[in-house]
Short mmCIF file of N, CA, C and O in Angstrom, two decimals:
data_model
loop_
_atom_site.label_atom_id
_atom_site.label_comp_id
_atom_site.label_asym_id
_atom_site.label_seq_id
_atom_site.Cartn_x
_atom_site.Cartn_y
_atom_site.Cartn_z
N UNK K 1 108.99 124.64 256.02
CA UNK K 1 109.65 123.39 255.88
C UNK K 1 109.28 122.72 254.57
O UNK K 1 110.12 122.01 254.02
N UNK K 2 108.09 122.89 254.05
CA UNK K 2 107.70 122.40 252.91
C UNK K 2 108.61 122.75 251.57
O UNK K 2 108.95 122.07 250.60
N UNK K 3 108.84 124.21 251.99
CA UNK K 3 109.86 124.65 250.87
C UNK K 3 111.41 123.96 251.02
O UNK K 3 112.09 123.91 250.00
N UNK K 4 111.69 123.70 251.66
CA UNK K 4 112.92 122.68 252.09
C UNK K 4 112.80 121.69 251.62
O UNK K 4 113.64 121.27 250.82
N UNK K 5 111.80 121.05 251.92
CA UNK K 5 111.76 119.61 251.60
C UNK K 5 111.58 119.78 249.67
O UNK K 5 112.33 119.09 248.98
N UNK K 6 110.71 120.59 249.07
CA UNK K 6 110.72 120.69 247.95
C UNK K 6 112.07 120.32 247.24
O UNK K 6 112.51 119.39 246.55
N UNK K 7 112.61 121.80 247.86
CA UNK K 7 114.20 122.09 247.11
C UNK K 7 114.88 121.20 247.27
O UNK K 7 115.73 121.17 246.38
N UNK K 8 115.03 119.88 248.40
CA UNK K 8 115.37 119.20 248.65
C UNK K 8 115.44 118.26 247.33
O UNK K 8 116.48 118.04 246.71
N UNK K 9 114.19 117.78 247.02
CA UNK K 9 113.79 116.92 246.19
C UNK K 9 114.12 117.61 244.57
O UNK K 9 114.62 116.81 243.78
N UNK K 10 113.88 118.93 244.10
CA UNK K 10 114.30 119.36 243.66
C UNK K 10 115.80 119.13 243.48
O UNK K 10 116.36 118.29 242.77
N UNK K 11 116.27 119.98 244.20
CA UNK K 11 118.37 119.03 243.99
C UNK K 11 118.38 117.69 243.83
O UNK K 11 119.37 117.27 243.23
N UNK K 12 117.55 116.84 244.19
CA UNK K 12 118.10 115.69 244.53
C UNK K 12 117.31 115.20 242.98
O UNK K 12 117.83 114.26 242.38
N UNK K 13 116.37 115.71 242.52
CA UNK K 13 115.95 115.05 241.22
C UNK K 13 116.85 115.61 240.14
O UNK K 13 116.96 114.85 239.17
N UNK K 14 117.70 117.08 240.04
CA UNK K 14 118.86 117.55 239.35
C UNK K 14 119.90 116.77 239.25
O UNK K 14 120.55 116.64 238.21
N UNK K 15 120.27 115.89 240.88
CA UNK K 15 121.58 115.71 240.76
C UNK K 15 121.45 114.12 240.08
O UNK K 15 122.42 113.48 239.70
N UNK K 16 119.94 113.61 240.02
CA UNK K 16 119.74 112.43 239.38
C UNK K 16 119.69 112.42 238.09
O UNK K 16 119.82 111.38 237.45
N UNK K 17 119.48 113.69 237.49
CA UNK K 17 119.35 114.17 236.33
C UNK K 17 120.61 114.06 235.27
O UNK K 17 120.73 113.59 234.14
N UNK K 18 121.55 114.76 236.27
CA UNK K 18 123.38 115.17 236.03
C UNK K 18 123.14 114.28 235.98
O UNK K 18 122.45 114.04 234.99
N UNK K 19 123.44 113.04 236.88
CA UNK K 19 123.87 111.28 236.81
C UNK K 19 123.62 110.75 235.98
O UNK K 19 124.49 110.03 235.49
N UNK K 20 122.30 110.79 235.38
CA UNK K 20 122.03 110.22 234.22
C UNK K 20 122.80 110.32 233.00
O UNK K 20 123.34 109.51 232.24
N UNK K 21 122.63 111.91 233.08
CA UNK K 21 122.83 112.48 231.42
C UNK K 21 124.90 112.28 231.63
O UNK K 21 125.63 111.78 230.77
N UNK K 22 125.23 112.67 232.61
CA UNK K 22 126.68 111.43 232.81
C UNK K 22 126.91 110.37 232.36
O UNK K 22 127.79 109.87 231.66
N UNK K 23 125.55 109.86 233.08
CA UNK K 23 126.06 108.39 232.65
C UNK K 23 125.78 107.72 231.40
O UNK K 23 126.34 106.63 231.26
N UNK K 24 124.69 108.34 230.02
CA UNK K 24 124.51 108.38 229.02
C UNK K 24 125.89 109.22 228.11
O UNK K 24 126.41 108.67 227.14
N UNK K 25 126.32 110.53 228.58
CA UNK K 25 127.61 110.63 227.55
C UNK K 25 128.94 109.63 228.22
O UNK K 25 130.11 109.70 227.83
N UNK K 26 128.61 109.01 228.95
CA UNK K 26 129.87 108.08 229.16
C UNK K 26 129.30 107.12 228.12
O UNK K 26 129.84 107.07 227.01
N UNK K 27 128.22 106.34 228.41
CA UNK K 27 128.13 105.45 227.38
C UNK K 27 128.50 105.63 226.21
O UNK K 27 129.32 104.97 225.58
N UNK K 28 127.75 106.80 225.80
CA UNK K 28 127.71 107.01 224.20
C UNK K 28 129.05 107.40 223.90
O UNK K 28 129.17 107.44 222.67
N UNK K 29 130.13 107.71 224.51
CA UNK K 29 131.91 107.82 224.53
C UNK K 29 132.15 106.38 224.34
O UNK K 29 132.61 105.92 223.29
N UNK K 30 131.77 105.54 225.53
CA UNK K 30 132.15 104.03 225.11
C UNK K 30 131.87 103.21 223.69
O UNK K 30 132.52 102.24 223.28
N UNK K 31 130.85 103.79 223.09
CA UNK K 31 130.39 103.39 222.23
C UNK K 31 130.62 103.98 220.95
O UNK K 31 130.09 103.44 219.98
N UNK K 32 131.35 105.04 220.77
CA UNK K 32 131.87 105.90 219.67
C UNK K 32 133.54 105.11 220.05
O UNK K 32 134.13 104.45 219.20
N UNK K 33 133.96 105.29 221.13
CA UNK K 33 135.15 104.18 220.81
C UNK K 33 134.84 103.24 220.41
O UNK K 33 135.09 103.06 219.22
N UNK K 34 134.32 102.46 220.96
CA UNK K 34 133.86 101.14 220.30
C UNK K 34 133.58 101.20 219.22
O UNK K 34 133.90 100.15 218.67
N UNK K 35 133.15 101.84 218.58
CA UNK K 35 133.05 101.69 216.93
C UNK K 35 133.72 102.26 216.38
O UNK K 35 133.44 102.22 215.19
N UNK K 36 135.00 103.14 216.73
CA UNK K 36 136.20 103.92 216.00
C UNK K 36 136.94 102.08 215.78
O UNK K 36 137.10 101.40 214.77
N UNK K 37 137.28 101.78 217.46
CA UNK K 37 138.14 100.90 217.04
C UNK K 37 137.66 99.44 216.02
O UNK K 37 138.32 98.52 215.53
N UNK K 38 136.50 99.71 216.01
CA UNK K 38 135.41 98.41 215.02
C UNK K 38 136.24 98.75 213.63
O UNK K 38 137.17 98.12 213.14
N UNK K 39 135.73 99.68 213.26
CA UNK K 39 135.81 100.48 212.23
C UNK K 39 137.49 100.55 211.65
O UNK K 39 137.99 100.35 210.54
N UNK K 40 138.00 100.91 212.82
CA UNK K 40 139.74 100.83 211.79
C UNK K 40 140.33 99.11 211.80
O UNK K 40 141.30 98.81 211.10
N UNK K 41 139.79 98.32 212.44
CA UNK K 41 140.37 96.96 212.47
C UNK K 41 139.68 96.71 210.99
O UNK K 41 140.23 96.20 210.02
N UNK K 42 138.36 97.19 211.07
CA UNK K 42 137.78 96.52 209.31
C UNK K 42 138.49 97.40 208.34
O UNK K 42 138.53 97.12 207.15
N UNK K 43 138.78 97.94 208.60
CA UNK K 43 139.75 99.10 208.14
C UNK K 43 140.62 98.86 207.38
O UNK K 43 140.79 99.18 206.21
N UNK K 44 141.65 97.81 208.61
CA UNK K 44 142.45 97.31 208.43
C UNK K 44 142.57 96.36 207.51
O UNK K 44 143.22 96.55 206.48
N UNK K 45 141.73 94.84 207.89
CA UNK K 45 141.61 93.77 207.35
C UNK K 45 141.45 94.23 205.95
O UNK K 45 142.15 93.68 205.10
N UNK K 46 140.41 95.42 205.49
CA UNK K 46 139.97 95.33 204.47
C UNK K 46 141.24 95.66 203.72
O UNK K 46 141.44 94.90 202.77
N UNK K 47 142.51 97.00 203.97
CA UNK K 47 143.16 96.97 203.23
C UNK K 47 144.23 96.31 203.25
O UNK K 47 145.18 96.76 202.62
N UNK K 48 144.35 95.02 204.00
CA UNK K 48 145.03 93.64 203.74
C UNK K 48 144.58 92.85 202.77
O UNK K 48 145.20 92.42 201.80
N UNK K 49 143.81 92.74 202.99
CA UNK K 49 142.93 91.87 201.59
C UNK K 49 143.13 92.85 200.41
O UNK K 49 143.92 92.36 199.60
N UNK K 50 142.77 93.87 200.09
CA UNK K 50 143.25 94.49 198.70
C UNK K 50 144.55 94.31 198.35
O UNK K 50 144.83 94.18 197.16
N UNK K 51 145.50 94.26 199.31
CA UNK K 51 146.86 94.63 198.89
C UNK K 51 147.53 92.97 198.73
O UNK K 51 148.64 92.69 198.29
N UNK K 52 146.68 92.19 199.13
CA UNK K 52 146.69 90.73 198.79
C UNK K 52 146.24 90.41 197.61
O UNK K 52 146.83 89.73 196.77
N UNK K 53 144.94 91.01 197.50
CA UNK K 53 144.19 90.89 195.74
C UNK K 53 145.61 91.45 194.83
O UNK K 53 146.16 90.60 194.14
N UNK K 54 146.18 92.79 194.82
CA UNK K 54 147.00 93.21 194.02
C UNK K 54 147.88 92.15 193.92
O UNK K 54 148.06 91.40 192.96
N UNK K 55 148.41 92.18 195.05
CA UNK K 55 149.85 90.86 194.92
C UNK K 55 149.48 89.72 193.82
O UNK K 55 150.09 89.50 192.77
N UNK K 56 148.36 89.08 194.31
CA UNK K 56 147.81 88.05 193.31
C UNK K 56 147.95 88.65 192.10
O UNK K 56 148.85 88.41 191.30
N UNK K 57 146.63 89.85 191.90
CA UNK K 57 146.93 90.31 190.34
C UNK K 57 148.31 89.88 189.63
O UNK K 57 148.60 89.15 188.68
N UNK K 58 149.15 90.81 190.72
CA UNK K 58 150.64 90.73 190.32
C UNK K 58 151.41 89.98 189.93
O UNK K 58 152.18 90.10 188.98
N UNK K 59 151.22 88.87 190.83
CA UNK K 59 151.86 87.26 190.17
C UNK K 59 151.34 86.66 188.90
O UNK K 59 151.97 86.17 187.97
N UNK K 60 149.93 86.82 189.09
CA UNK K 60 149.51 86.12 187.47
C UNK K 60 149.57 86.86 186.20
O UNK K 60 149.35 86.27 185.14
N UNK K 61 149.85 88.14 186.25
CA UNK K 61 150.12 88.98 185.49
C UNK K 61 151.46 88.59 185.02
O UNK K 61 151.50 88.41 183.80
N UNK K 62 152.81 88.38 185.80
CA UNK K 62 154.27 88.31 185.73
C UNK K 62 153.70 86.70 185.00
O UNK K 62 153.90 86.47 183.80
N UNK K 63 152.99 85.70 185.92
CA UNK K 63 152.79 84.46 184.89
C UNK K 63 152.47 84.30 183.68
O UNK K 63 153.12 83.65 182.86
N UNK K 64 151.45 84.88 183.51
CA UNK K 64 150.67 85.31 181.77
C UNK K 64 151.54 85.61 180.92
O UNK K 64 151.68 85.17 179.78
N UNK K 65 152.59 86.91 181.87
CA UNK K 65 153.62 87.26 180.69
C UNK K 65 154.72 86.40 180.08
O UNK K 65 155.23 86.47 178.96
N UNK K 66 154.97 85.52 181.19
CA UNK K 66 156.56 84.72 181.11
C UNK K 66 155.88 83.72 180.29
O UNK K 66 156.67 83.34 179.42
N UNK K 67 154.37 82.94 180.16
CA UNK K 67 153.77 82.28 179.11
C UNK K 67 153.36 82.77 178.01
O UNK K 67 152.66 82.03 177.31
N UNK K 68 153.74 84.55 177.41
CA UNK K 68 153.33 84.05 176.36
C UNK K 68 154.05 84.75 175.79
O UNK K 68 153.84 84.85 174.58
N UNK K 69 155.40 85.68 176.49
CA UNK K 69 156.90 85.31 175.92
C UNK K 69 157.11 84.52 175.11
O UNK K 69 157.27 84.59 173.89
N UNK K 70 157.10 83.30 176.21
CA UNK K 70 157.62 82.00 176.30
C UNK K 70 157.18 81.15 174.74
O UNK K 70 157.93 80.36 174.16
N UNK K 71 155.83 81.54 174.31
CA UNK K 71 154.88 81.00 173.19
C UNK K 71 154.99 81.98 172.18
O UNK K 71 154.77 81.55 171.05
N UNK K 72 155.36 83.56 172.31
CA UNK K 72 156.26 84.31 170.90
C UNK K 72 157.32 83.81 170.75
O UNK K 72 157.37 83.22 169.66
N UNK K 73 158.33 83.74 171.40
CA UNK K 73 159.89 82.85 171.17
C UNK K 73 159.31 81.42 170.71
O UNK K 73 160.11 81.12 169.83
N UNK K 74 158.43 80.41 170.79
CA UNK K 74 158.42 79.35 170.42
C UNK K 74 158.24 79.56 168.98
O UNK K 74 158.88 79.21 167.98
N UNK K 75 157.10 80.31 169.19
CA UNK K 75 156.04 80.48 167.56
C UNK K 75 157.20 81.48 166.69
O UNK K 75 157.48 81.03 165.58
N UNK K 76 157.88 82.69 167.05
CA UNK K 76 159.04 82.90 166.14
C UNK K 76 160.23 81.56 165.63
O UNK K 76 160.59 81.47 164.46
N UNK K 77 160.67 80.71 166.62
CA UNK K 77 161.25 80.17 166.29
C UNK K 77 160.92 79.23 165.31
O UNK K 77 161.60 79.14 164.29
N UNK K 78 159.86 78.47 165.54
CA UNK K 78 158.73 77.64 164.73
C UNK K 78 158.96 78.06 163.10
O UNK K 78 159.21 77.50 162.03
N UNK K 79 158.67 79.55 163.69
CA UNK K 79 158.35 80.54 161.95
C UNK K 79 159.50 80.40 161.54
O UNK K 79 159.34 79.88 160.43
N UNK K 80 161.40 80.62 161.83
CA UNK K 80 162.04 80.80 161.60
C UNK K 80 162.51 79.28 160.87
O UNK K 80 162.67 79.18 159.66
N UNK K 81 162.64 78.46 161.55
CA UNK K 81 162.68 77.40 161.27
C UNK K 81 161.84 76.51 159.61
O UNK K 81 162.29 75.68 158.82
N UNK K 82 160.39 77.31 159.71
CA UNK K 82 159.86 77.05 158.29
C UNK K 82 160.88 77.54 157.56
O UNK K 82 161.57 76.91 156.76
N UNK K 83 160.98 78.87 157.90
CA UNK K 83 161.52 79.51 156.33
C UNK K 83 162.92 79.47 155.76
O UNK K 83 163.46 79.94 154.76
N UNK K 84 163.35 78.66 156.88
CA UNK K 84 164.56 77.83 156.64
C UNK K 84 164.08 76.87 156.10
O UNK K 84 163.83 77.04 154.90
N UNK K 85 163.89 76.11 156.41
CA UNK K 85 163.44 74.44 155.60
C UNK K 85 162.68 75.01 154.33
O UNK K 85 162.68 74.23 153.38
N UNK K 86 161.94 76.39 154.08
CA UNK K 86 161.63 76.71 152.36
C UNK K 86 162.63 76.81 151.64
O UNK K 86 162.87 76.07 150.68
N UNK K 87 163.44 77.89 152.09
CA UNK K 87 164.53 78.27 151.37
C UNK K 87 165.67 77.21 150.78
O UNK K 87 166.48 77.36 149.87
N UNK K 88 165.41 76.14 151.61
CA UNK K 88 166.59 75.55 151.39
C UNK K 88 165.70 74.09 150.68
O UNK K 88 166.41 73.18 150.26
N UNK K 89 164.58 73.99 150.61
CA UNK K 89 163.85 73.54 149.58
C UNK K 89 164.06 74.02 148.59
O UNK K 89 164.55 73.25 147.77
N UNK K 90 163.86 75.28 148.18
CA UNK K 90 163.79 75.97 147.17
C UNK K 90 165.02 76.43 146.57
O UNK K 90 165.04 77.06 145.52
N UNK K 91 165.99 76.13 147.19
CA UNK K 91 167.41 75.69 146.75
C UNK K 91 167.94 74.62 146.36
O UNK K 91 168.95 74.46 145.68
N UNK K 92 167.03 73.63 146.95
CA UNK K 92 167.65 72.89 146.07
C UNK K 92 166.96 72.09 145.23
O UNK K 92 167.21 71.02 144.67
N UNK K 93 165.54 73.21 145.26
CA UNK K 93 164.98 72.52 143.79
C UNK K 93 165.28 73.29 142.57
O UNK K 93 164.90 72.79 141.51
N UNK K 94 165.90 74.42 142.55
CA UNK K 94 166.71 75.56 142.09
C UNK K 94 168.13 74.65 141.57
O UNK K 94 168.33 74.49 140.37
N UNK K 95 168.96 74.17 142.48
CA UNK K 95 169.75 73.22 142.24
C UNK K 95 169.69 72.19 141.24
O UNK K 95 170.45 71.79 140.36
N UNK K 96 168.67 71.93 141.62
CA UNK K 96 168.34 70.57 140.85
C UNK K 96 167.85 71.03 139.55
O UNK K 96 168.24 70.38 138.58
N UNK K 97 167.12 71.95 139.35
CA UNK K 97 166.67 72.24 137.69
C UNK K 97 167.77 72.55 137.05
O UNK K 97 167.92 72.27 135.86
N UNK K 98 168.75 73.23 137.82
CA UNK K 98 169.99 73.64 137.05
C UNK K 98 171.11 72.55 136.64
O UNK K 98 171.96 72.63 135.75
N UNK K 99 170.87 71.54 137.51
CA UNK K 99 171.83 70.53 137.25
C UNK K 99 171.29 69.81 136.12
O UNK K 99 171.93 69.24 135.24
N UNK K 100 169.92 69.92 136.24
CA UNK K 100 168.87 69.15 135.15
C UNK K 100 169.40 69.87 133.49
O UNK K 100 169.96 69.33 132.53
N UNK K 101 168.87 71.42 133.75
CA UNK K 101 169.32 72.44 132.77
C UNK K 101 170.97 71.60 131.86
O UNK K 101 171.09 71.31 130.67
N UNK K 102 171.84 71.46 132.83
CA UNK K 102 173.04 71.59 132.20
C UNK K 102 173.67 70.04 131.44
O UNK K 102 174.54 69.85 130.59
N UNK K 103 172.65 69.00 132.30
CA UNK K 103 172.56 67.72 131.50
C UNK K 103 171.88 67.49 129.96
O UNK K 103 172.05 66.71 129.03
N UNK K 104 170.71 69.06 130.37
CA UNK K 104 170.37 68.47 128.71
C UNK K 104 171.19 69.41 128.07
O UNK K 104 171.12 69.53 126.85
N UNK K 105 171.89 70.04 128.70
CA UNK K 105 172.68 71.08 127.51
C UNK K 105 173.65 70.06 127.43
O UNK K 105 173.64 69.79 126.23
N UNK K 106 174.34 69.43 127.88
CA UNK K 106 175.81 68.72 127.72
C UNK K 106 175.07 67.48 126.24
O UNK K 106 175.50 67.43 125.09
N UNK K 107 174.05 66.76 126.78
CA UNK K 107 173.70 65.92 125.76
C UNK K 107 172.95 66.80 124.55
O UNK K 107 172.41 65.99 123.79
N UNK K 108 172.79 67.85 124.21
CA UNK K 108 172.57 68.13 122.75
C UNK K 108 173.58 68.80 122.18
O UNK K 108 173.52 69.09 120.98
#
């Protein structure tokens, strides 16, 4: 009977054994999900936020550009505008020496 009762205890410390080590790969399953799904939500967020950073990039980039377009077309025009107002200085100080020129030719 002793050997009975052994084996008894024997199975019965196995099948506490199984239970355990059960009930440890269940956990450790719960817990590898649990951190798959941790893991792709930060996952997630994180590549929301990058693709938000880009967007931003994106807009101030398109802004920067349309300002300094915006400040070559001024500053060409600016420029264009001098070299109009030279030329036409310089025409008509061109003008004027010649008109000068032909007064002193008429009076000698």
């Amino acid at each position: 009977m002793s050997d009975d009762i052994e084996t008894d205890l024997d199975e019965a410390e196995e099948i506490r054994a199984a239970e355990t080590e059960a009930r440890v790969k269940a956990e450790n399953k719960a817990e590898r999900a649990e951190r798959a799904e941790r893991m792709a939500r930060e996952g997630a967020q994180a590549m929301a936020e990058h693709l938000a950073s880009q967007v931003a990039v994106d807009e101030r980039t398109k802004r920067l550009r349309a300002l300094r377009l915006a400040k070559e077309a001024a500053d060409a025009q600016t420029a264009a505008t001098a070299k109009k107002e030279a030329d036409e200085a310089k025409a008509a100080k061109d003008r004027a020496r010649k008109s000068a020129a032909r007064k002193s030719a008429k009076k000698d």
